[in-house]
Amino acid sequence: MSGFKKKIFAVFVSGIGSNLQAIIDAVENGIIKGKIGIVVSDKPNCKALECSRLANIKTFAFEPKKFSSRKEYEILIADECEKAGCEFIVLAGYMRLLSPWFVAQYKNRIINIHPSLLPNFPGTHAIQDAIEAGAKMTGCTVHFVDEGIDTGSIIAQREVVISNDDDLDSLTEKIHLAEHELYPKIVNLLCCNKIEKRQLQTLACVRKF
Ligand code: GAR
């Protein structure tokens, strides 16, 4: 038996869950040498939760409006992640800002994927914003999460060319394909202890993914 102990992580979702599904597939076929301990969602009826249930992964869903404060539900989330043994958190289309308190609980242990080449086009309409700006190139970015909106240190990026005939749907599809290739690789690097924030400056190789 090998002495390698698989890292357990949480995935947070709000929407369709295509990135979650890519991560589930990568765990199943051994590309990610780690385990999803829990899937957390602020949208109890989202499609992403169906993916996790189908894969028999524990889920925790909550409705923010039923709580009197963000801290109240974030304490519950942190409890659930701890009970599931999660060492880090992967945001995969989780469209809710985490509080400074929560970010501090998982300092340098939360990553996010964003559908642009940050620092260009932060925020919730990144793909549309790139089209409206007439950009010729966009892509996706994996970054650490800090207290800001899409401001944490960048781990890796992948470029996507915007063609003249691209619309929101076609560009979203192209970016999703890039995300599904990039994100599982970076999640695996975290599982294998290959990324630490203080090493980022020297991790130029990571950016090639
Ligand atoms: C992804 O494109 C991800 O980059 C984006 O939400 C989508 C989720 O899709 N995240 C953000 O915009 C975060 N600022 P999915 O539910 O199919 O994985």
CSV table of C-alpha atoms in Angstrom, one decimal, residues 4-178:
chain,number,residue,atom,x,y,z
A,4,PHE,CA,0.2,8.7,-0.1
A,5,LYS,CA,-2.8,10.1,1.8
A,6,LYS,CA,-5.3,11.7,-0.6
A,7,LYS,CA,-6.1,15.3,0.2
A,8,ILE,CA,-9.8,16.0,0.6
A,9,PHE,CA,-11.3,19.3,-0.7
A,10,ALA,CA,-14.7,21.0,-1.0
A,11,VAL,CA,-16.2,22.3,-4.2
A,12,PHE,CA,-18.6,25.3,-3.9
A,13,VAL,CA,-21.2,25.8,-6.7
A,14,SER,CA,-24.2,27.9,-7.6
A,15,GLY,CA,-25.0,27.0,-11.2
A,16,ILE,CA,-24.8,24.4,-13.9
A,17,GLY,CA,-21.8,22.6,-12.5
A,18,SER,CA,-19.9,21.9,-15.7
A,19,ASN,CA,-16.6,22.7,-13.8
A,20,LEU,CA,-17.7,20.5,-10.9
A,21,GLN,CA,-18.4,17.7,-13.4
A,22,ALA,CA,-15.0,18.1,-15.0
A,23,ILE,CA,-13.5,17.9,-11.5
A,24,ILE,CA,-15.6,14.8,-10.6
A,25,ASP,CA,-14.5,13.1,-13.9
A,26,ALA,CA,-10.8,14.0,-13.2
A,27,VAL,CA,-11.0,12.5,-9.7
A,28,GLU,CA,-12.6,9.3,-11.1
A,29,ASN,CA,-10.0,8.8,-13.8
A,30,GLY,CA,-7.1,9.6,-11.5
A,31,ILE,CA,-6.0,13.0,-13.0
A,32,ILE,CA,-6.8,14.5,-9.7
A,33,LYS,CA,-5.1,12.6,-6.9
A,34,GLY,CA,-7.5,13.8,-4.2
A,35,LYS,CA,-11.1,13.4,-3.1
A,36,ILE,CA,-14.1,15.7,-3.0
A,37,GLY,CA,-15.3,15.7,0.6
A,38,ILE,CA,-18.4,17.8,0.1
A,39,VAL,CA,-20.1,20.0,-2.4
A,40,VAL,CA,-21.6,23.2,-1.0
A,41,SER,CA,-24.2,25.4,-2.7
A,42,ASP,CA,-26.1,28.5,-2.0
A,43,LYS,CA,-28.7,27.4,-4.5
A,44,PRO,CA,-30.5,24.2,-3.3
A,45,ASN,CA,-32.1,23.6,-6.7
A,46,CYS,CA,-29.1,24.2,-8.9
A,47,LYS,CA,-28.1,21.6,-11.6
A,48,ALA,CA,-24.6,21.3,-10.1
A,49,LEU,CA,-26.1,19.6,-7.0
A,50,GLU,CA,-27.5,16.9,-9.3
A,51,CYS,CA,-24.0,16.2,-10.5
A,52,SER,CA,-22.7,15.7,-7.0
A,53,ARG,CA,-25.7,13.5,-6.0
A,54,LEU,CA,-25.2,11.3,-9.0
A,55,ALA,CA,-21.6,10.9,-8.0
A,56,ASN,CA,-22.6,10.1,-4.5
A,57,ILE,CA,-20.8,13.1,-3.0
A,58,LYS,CA,-22.0,14.6,0.2
A,59,THR,CA,-23.8,17.9,-0.3
A,60,PHE,CA,-24.6,20.9,1.8
A,61,ALA,CA,-27.1,23.4,0.4
A,62,PHE,CA,-28.4,26.4,2.1
A,63,GLU,CA,-30.6,29.5,1.4
A,64,PRO,CA,-28.9,32.7,2.4
A,65,LYS,CA,-32.1,34.5,2.9
A,66,LYS,CA,-33.1,32.2,5.7
A,67,PHE,CA,-30.2,33.4,7.8
A,68,SER,CA,-29.9,36.7,9.7
A,69,SER,CA,-26.3,37.3,8.6
A,70,ARG,CA,-23.6,36.0,6.3
A,71,LYS,CA,-21.5,35.0,9.2
A,72,GLU,CA,-24.3,32.7,10.5
A,73,TYR,CA,-24.4,30.5,7.3
A,74,GLU,CA,-20.6,30.7,6.8
A,75,ILE,CA,-20.1,29.3,10.3
A,76,LEU,CA,-22.3,26.3,9.2
A,77,ILE,CA,-20.4,26.0,5.9
A,78,ALA,CA,-17.0,26.0,7.7
A,79,ASP,CA,-18.3,23.3,10.2
A,80,GLU,CA,-19.5,21.1,7.3
A,81,CYS,CA,-16.2,21.5,5.5
A,82,GLU,CA,-14.3,20.6,8.6
A,83,LYS,CA,-16.5,17.6,9.4
A,84,ALA,CA,-15.8,16.4,5.8
A,85,GLY,CA,-12.1,16.7,6.4
A,86,CYS,CA,-11.5,19.3,3.7
A,87,GLU,CA,-8.1,20.9,3.5
A,88,PHE,CA,-8.9,23.4,0.8
A,89,ILE,CA,-11.8,24.9,-1.1
A,90,VAL,CA,-12.4,25.0,-4.9
A,91,LEU,CA,-14.9,27.6,-6.1
A,92,ALA,CA,-16.5,26.4,-9.3
A,93,GLY,CA,-19.1,29.0,-10.3
A,94,TYR,CA,-19.9,29.9,-6.7
A,95,MET,CA,-21.5,33.3,-7.3
A,96,ARG,CA,-21.4,34.7,-3.7
A,97,LEU,CA,-18.7,36.8,-2.1
A,98,LEU,CA,-17.0,35.1,0.8
A,99,SER,CA,-16.6,37.2,3.9
A,100,PRO,CA,-13.1,38.3,5.2
A,101,TRP,CA,-13.8,36.0,8.2
A,102,PHE,CA,-14.4,33.0,6.0
A,103,VAL,CA,-11.4,33.8,3.8
A,104,ALA,CA,-9.2,34.0,6.9
A,105,GLN,CA,-10.4,30.6,8.1
A,106,TYR,CA,-9.0,29.1,4.8
A,107,LYS,CA,-6.1,31.5,4.2
A,108,ASN,CA,-4.4,30.7,0.9
A,109,ARG,CA,-6.5,27.6,0.7
A,110,ILE,CA,-9.4,28.8,-1.5
A,111,ILE,CA,-9.1,28.9,-5.2
A,112,ASN,CA,-11.5,30.2,-7.9
A,113,ILE,CA,-11.9,30.0,-11.6
A,114,HIS,CA,-12.9,33.1,-13.5
A,115,PRO,CA,-13.9,33.4,-17.2
A,116,SER,CA,-11.4,36.1,-18.3
A,117,LEU,CA,-7.7,36.8,-18.3
A,118,LEU,CA,-7.6,38.7,-15.0
A,119,PRO,CA,-7.1,41.5,-14.1
A,120,ASN,CA,-9.1,42.1,-17.2
A,121,PHE,CA,-12.9,41.8,-16.8
A,122,PRO,CA,-13.5,41.0,-13.2
A,123,GLY,CA,-17.0,40.6,-11.9
A,124,THR,CA,-20.1,38.6,-12.9
A,125,HIS,CA,-20.4,39.5,-16.6
A,126,ALA,CA,-16.8,38.8,-17.7
A,127,ILE,CA,-17.6,37.1,-21.0
A,128,GLN,CA,-20.1,39.7,-22.1
A,129,ASP,CA,-17.8,42.5,-21.0
A,130,ALA,CA,-14.9,41.1,-23.1
A,131,ILE,CA,-17.2,41.0,-26.2
A,132,GLU,CA,-18.5,44.5,-25.6
A,133,ALA,CA,-15.0,45.8,-25.2
A,134,GLY,CA,-14.1,44.4,-28.6
A,135,ALA,CA,-11.3,42.3,-27.1
A,136,LYS,CA,-9.6,39.8,-29.5
A,137,MET,CA,-8.4,37.6,-26.7
A,138,THR,CA,-9.9,36.4,-23.5
A,139,GLY,CA,-9.6,33.2,-21.5
A,140,CYS,CA,-9.8,31.9,-18.0
A,141,THR,CA,-7.9,32.4,-14.8
A,142,VAL,CA,-7.4,30.3,-11.7
A,143,HIS,CA,-6.5,32.4,-8.7
A,144,PHE,CA,-6.3,32.3,-4.9
A,145,VAL,CA,-9.3,34.0,-3.2
A,146,ASP,CA,-8.7,37.0,-1.1
A,147,GLU,CA,-11.2,39.5,0.4
A,148,GLY,CA,-11.7,41.3,-2.9
A,149,ILE,CA,-13.7,40.5,-6.1
A,150,ASP,CA,-11.4,38.4,-8.4
A,151,THR,CA,-8.3,40.1,-7.0
A,152,GLY,CA,-6.3,37.2,-5.4
A,153,SER,CA,-2.9,36.0,-6.7
A,154,ILE,CA,-3.1,34.4,-10.1
A,155,ILE,CA,-2.0,30.7,-10.3
A,156,ALA,CA,-2.6,29.9,-14.0
A,157,GLN,CA,-4.3,31.2,-17.1
A,158,ARG,CA,-5.4,29.9,-20.4
A,159,GLU,CA,-6.0,32.0,-23.5
A,160,VAL,CA,-9.1,31.8,-25.8
A,161,VAL,CA,-9.3,33.7,-29.1
A,162,ILE,CA,-12.4,35.7,-29.7
A,163,SER,CA,-13.5,35.4,-33.4
A,164,ASN,CA,-15.4,38.1,-35.2
A,165,ASP,CA,-18.5,35.9,-35.3
A,166,ASP,CA,-18.4,34.8,-31.6
A,167,ASP,CA,-21.5,35.7,-29.5
A,168,LEU,CA,-22.1,35.2,-25.8
A,169,ASP,CA,-23.1,31.5,-26.3
A,170,SER,CA,-20.2,30.5,-28.6
A,171,LEU,CA,-17.6,32.3,-26.5
A,172,THR,CA,-19.0,30.9,-23.2
A,173,GLU,CA,-18.7,27.4,-24.7
A,174,LYS,CA,-15.0,28.0,-25.8
A,175,ILE,CA,-14.1,29.4,-22.4
A,176,HIS,CA,-15.8,26.5,-20.6
A,177,LEU,CA,-13.7,24.0,-22.6
A,178,ALA,CA,-10.6,25.8,-21.6
